[in-house]
């Protein structure tokens, strides 16, 4: 097992850790990544071709963990190279196990007492403190990312880790309904027809009365 901590502000700095530090940091990982912890958003993803996780997976033994910190620093920058002040500063914690990699960004570092070997303060709570995480096992098609916010930050999932969502039925249905509401489900020629409102109402009824969405079948009925 390997544990690393990187301070990421304007530059990347690796923290020196001793045995007590690592013991206490492991407690933080255990608390946040515990299966019973439901205080955060949890999303299933897969690695895109240029994902740093794919690079890590190809040669995890030789991979330098500081590369994650360097990549995160770049993800937190604006196009001119300066730091994006809208992104909260924090520390990147990395835990490398035999068959698993855990990444954790603590955005409220005050909940950990560095002077006491990274001991969790009494104020530490997964309900109120903000953090982001990633769990990589042995499958690049099944990567879990977590975020204490109501939605996963784009810079964390897309810019830093370069991951795409593994869509489920709920997500597909939600997107379909949003497309219907915004009229983006239809071609412009169809929207210009006099009976477009009836077409939209029929489509809406079709979606909500059928267990599956068959685009060809719907087109035939609309025709």
mmCIF file with all atom_site columns, C-alpha atoms in Angstrom, residues 74-149:
data_model
loop_
_atom_site.group_PDB
_atom_site.id
_atom_site.type_symbol
_atom_site.label_atom_id
_atom_site.label_alt_id
_atom_site.label_comp_id
_atom_site.label_asym_id
_atom_site.label_entity_id
_atom_site.label_seq_id
_atom_site.pdbx_PDB_ins_code
_atom_site.Cartn_x
_atom_site.Cartn_y
_atom_site.Cartn_z
_atom_site.occupancy
_atom_site.B_iso_or_equiv
_atom_site.pdbx_formal_charge
_atom_site.auth_seq_id
_atom_site.auth_comp_id
_atom_site.auth_asym_id
_atom_site.auth_atom_id
_atom_site.pdbx_PDB_model_num
ATOM 1  C CA . UNK A 1 74  ? -3.820  21.863 -14.813 1.00 0.00 ? 74  UNK A CA 1
ATOM 2  C CA . UNK A 1 75  ? -7.532  21.048 -14.554 1.00 0.00 ? 75  UNK A CA 1
ATOM 3  C CA . UNK A 1 76  ? -7.927  23.815 -11.977 1.00 0.00 ? 76  UNK A CA 1
ATOM 4  C CA . UNK A 1 77  ? -6.376  26.437 -14.246 1.00 0.00 ? 77  UNK A CA 1
ATOM 5  C CA . UNK A 1 78  ? -8.027  28.855 -16.656 1.00 0.00 ? 78  UNK A CA 1
ATOM 6  C CA . UNK A 1 79  ? -7.060  28.993 -20.324 1.00 0.00 ? 79  UNK A CA 1
ATOM 7  C CA . UNK A 1 80  ? -4.436  31.662 -19.597 1.00 0.00 ? 80  UNK A CA 1
ATOM 8  C CA . UNK A 1 81  ? -2.653  29.340 -17.132 1.00 0.00 ? 81  UNK A CA 1
ATOM 9  C CA . UNK A 1 82  ? -3.727  31.166 -13.980 1.00 0.00 ? 82  UNK A CA 1
ATOM 10 C CA . UNK A 1 83  ? -5.632  29.395 -11.239 1.00 0.00 ? 83  UNK A CA 1
ATOM 11 C CA . UNK A 1 84  ? -9.416  29.342 -11.543 1.00 0.00 ? 84  UNK A CA 1
ATOM 12 C CA . UNK A 1 85  ? -10.504 31.047 -8.319  1.00 0.00 ? 85  UNK A CA 1
ATOM 13 C CA . UNK A 1 86  ? -13.985 29.512 -8.615  1.00 0.00 ? 86  UNK A CA 1
ATOM 14 C CA . UNK A 1 87  ? -12.476 26.099 -7.884  1.00 0.00 ? 87  UNK A CA 1
ATOM 15 C CA . UNK A 1 88  ? -11.832 25.521 -4.198  1.00 0.00 ? 88  UNK A CA 1
ATOM 16 C CA . UNK A 1 89  ? -8.232  24.851 -3.239  1.00 0.00 ? 89  UNK A CA 1
ATOM 17 C CA . UNK A 1 90  ? -7.443  21.651 -1.421  1.00 0.00 ? 90  UNK A CA 1
ATOM 18 C CA . UNK A 1 91  ? -5.167  18.669 -0.944  1.00 0.00 ? 91  UNK A CA 1
ATOM 19 C CA . UNK A 1 92  ? -5.092  15.572 -3.118  1.00 0.00 ? 92  UNK A CA 1
ATOM 20 C CA . UNK A 1 93  ? -4.858  12.337 -1.121  1.00 0.00 ? 93  UNK A CA 1
ATOM 21 C CA . UNK A 1 94  ? -3.904  9.162  -2.989  1.00 0.00 ? 94  UNK A CA 1
ATOM 22 C CA . UNK A 1 95  ? -4.119  5.617  -1.723  1.00 0.00 ? 95  UNK A CA 1
ATOM 23 C CA . UNK A 1 96  ? -2.702  2.888  -3.940  1.00 0.00 ? 96  UNK A CA 1
ATOM 24 C CA . UNK A 1 97  ? -3.642  -0.663 -3.004  1.00 0.00 ? 97  UNK A CA 1
ATOM 25 C CA . UNK A 1 98  ? -2.861  -3.941 -4.772  1.00 0.00 ? 98  UNK A CA 1
ATOM 26 C CA . UNK A 1 99  ? -6.030  -3.944 -6.871  1.00 0.00 ? 99  UNK A CA 1
ATOM 27 C CA . UNK A 1 100 ? -7.512  -0.531 -6.191  1.00 0.00 ? 100 UNK A CA 1
ATOM 28 C CA . UNK A 1 101 ? -6.660  3.148  -6.473  1.00 0.00 ? 101 UNK A CA 1
ATOM 29 C CA . UNK A 1 102 ? -8.408  5.831  -4.419  1.00 0.00 ? 102 UNK A CA 1
ATOM 30 C CA . UNK A 1 103 ? -8.186  9.544  -5.158  1.00 0.00 ? 103 UNK A CA 1
ATOM 31 C CA . UNK A 1 104 ? -9.563  12.079 -2.695  1.00 0.00 ? 104 UNK A CA 1
ATOM 32 C CA . UNK A 1 105 ? -9.586  15.855 -2.848  1.00 0.00 ? 105 UNK A CA 1
ATOM 33 C CA . UNK A 1 106 ? -10.432 17.467 0.464   1.00 0.00 ? 106 UNK A CA 1
ATOM 34 C CA . UNK A 1 107 ? -11.693 20.986 -0.180  1.00 0.00 ? 107 UNK A CA 1
ATOM 35 C CA . UNK A 1 108 ? -11.923 21.814 3.521   1.00 0.00 ? 108 UNK A CA 1
ATOM 36 C CA . UNK A 1 109 ? -8.489  20.876 4.795   1.00 0.00 ? 109 UNK A CA 1
ATOM 37 C CA . UNK A 1 110 ? -9.203  22.557 8.147   1.00 0.00 ? 110 UNK A CA 1
ATOM 38 C CA . UNK A 1 111 ? -11.118 19.441 9.251   1.00 0.00 ? 111 UNK A CA 1
ATOM 39 C CA . UNK A 1 112 ? -7.786  17.619 9.431   1.00 0.00 ? 112 UNK A CA 1
ATOM 40 C CA . UNK A 1 113 ? -5.049  18.659 11.839  1.00 0.00 ? 113 UNK A CA 1
ATOM 41 C CA . UNK A 1 114 ? -1.739  18.410 9.994   1.00 0.00 ? 114 UNK A CA 1
ATOM 42 C CA . UNK A 1 115 ? 0.148   19.358 13.139  1.00 0.00 ? 115 UNK A CA 1
ATOM 43 C CA . UNK A 1 116 ? -1.299  16.242 14.785  1.00 0.00 ? 116 UNK A CA 1
ATOM 44 C CA . UNK A 1 117 ? -0.331  13.868 11.998  1.00 0.00 ? 117 UNK A CA 1
ATOM 45 C CA . UNK A 1 118 ? -3.458  14.424 9.859   1.00 0.00 ? 118 UNK A CA 1
ATOM 46 C CA . UNK A 1 119 ? -5.771  13.513 12.685  1.00 0.00 ? 119 UNK A CA 1
ATOM 47 C CA . UNK A 1 120 ? -9.464  14.130 12.007  1.00 0.00 ? 120 UNK A CA 1
ATOM 48 C CA . UNK A 1 121 ? -10.807 17.001 14.082  1.00 0.00 ? 121 UNK A CA 1
ATOM 49 C CA . UNK A 1 122 ? -14.053 16.668 16.031  1.00 0.00 ? 122 UNK A CA 1
ATOM 50 C CA . UNK A 1 123 ? -15.690 18.844 13.374  1.00 0.00 ? 123 UNK A CA 1
ATOM 51 C CA . UNK A 1 124 ? -14.996 16.290 10.644  1.00 0.00 ? 124 UNK A CA 1
ATOM 52 C CA . UNK A 1 125 ? -18.276 15.087 9.148   1.00 0.00 ? 125 UNK A CA 1
ATOM 53 C CA . UNK A 1 126 ? -19.120 13.575 5.776   1.00 0.00 ? 126 UNK A CA 1
ATOM 54 C CA . UNK A 1 127 ? -22.449 15.404 5.963   1.00 0.00 ? 127 UNK A CA 1
ATOM 55 C CA . UNK A 1 128 ? -21.067 18.925 5.944   1.00 0.00 ? 128 UNK A CA 1
ATOM 56 C CA . UNK A 1 129 ? -17.549 18.966 4.536   1.00 0.00 ? 129 UNK A CA 1
ATOM 57 C CA . UNK A 1 130 ? -16.844 19.053 0.842   1.00 0.00 ? 130 UNK A CA 1
ATOM 58 C CA . UNK A 1 131 ? -14.736 16.539 -0.988  1.00 0.00 ? 131 UNK A CA 1
ATOM 59 C CA . UNK A 1 132 ? -14.391 14.727 -4.300  1.00 0.00 ? 132 UNK A CA 1
ATOM 60 C CA . UNK A 1 133 ? -13.203 11.196 -4.888  1.00 0.00 ? 133 UNK A CA 1
ATOM 61 C CA . UNK A 1 134 ? -12.530 8.449  -7.383  1.00 0.00 ? 134 UNK A CA 1
ATOM 62 C CA . UNK A 1 135 ? -12.359 4.668  -7.059  1.00 0.00 ? 135 UNK A CA 1
ATOM 63 C CA . UNK A 1 136 ? -10.566 2.628  -9.705  1.00 0.00 ? 136 UNK A CA 1
ATOM 64 C CA . UNK A 1 137 ? -10.538 -1.149 -9.447  1.00 0.00 ? 137 UNK A CA 1
ATOM 65 C CA . UNK A 1 138 ? -9.391  -3.499 -12.193 1.00 0.00 ? 138 UNK A CA 1
ATOM 66 C CA . UNK A 1 139 ? -11.991 -2.371 -14.755 1.00 0.00 ? 139 UNK A CA 1
ATOM 67 C CA . UNK A 1 140 ? -11.621 0.898  -16.666 1.00 0.00 ? 140 UNK A CA 1
ATOM 68 C CA . UNK A 1 141 ? -15.256 0.572  -17.704 1.00 0.00 ? 141 UNK A CA 1
ATOM 69 C CA . UNK A 1 142 ? -16.470 0.675  -14.095 1.00 0.00 ? 142 UNK A CA 1
ATOM 70 C CA . UNK A 1 143 ? -14.971 3.646  -12.293 1.00 0.00 ? 143 UNK A CA 1
ATOM 71 C CA . UNK A 1 144 ? -16.796 5.322  -9.422  1.00 0.00 ? 144 UNK A CA 1
ATOM 72 C CA . UNK A 1 145 ? -16.500 9.027  -8.765  1.00 0.00 ? 145 UNK A CA 1
ATOM 73 C CA . UNK A 1 146 ? -18.013 10.802 -5.780  1.00 0.00 ? 146 UNK A CA 1
ATOM 74 C CA . UNK A 1 147 ? -18.802 14.417 -5.027  1.00 0.00 ? 147 UNK A CA 1
ATOM 75 C CA . UNK A 1 148 ? -20.200 15.995 -1.895  1.00 0.00 ? 148 UNK A CA 1
ATOM 76 C CA . UNK A 1 149 ? -21.895 18.664 -4.015  1.00 0.00 ? 149 UNK A CA 1
#
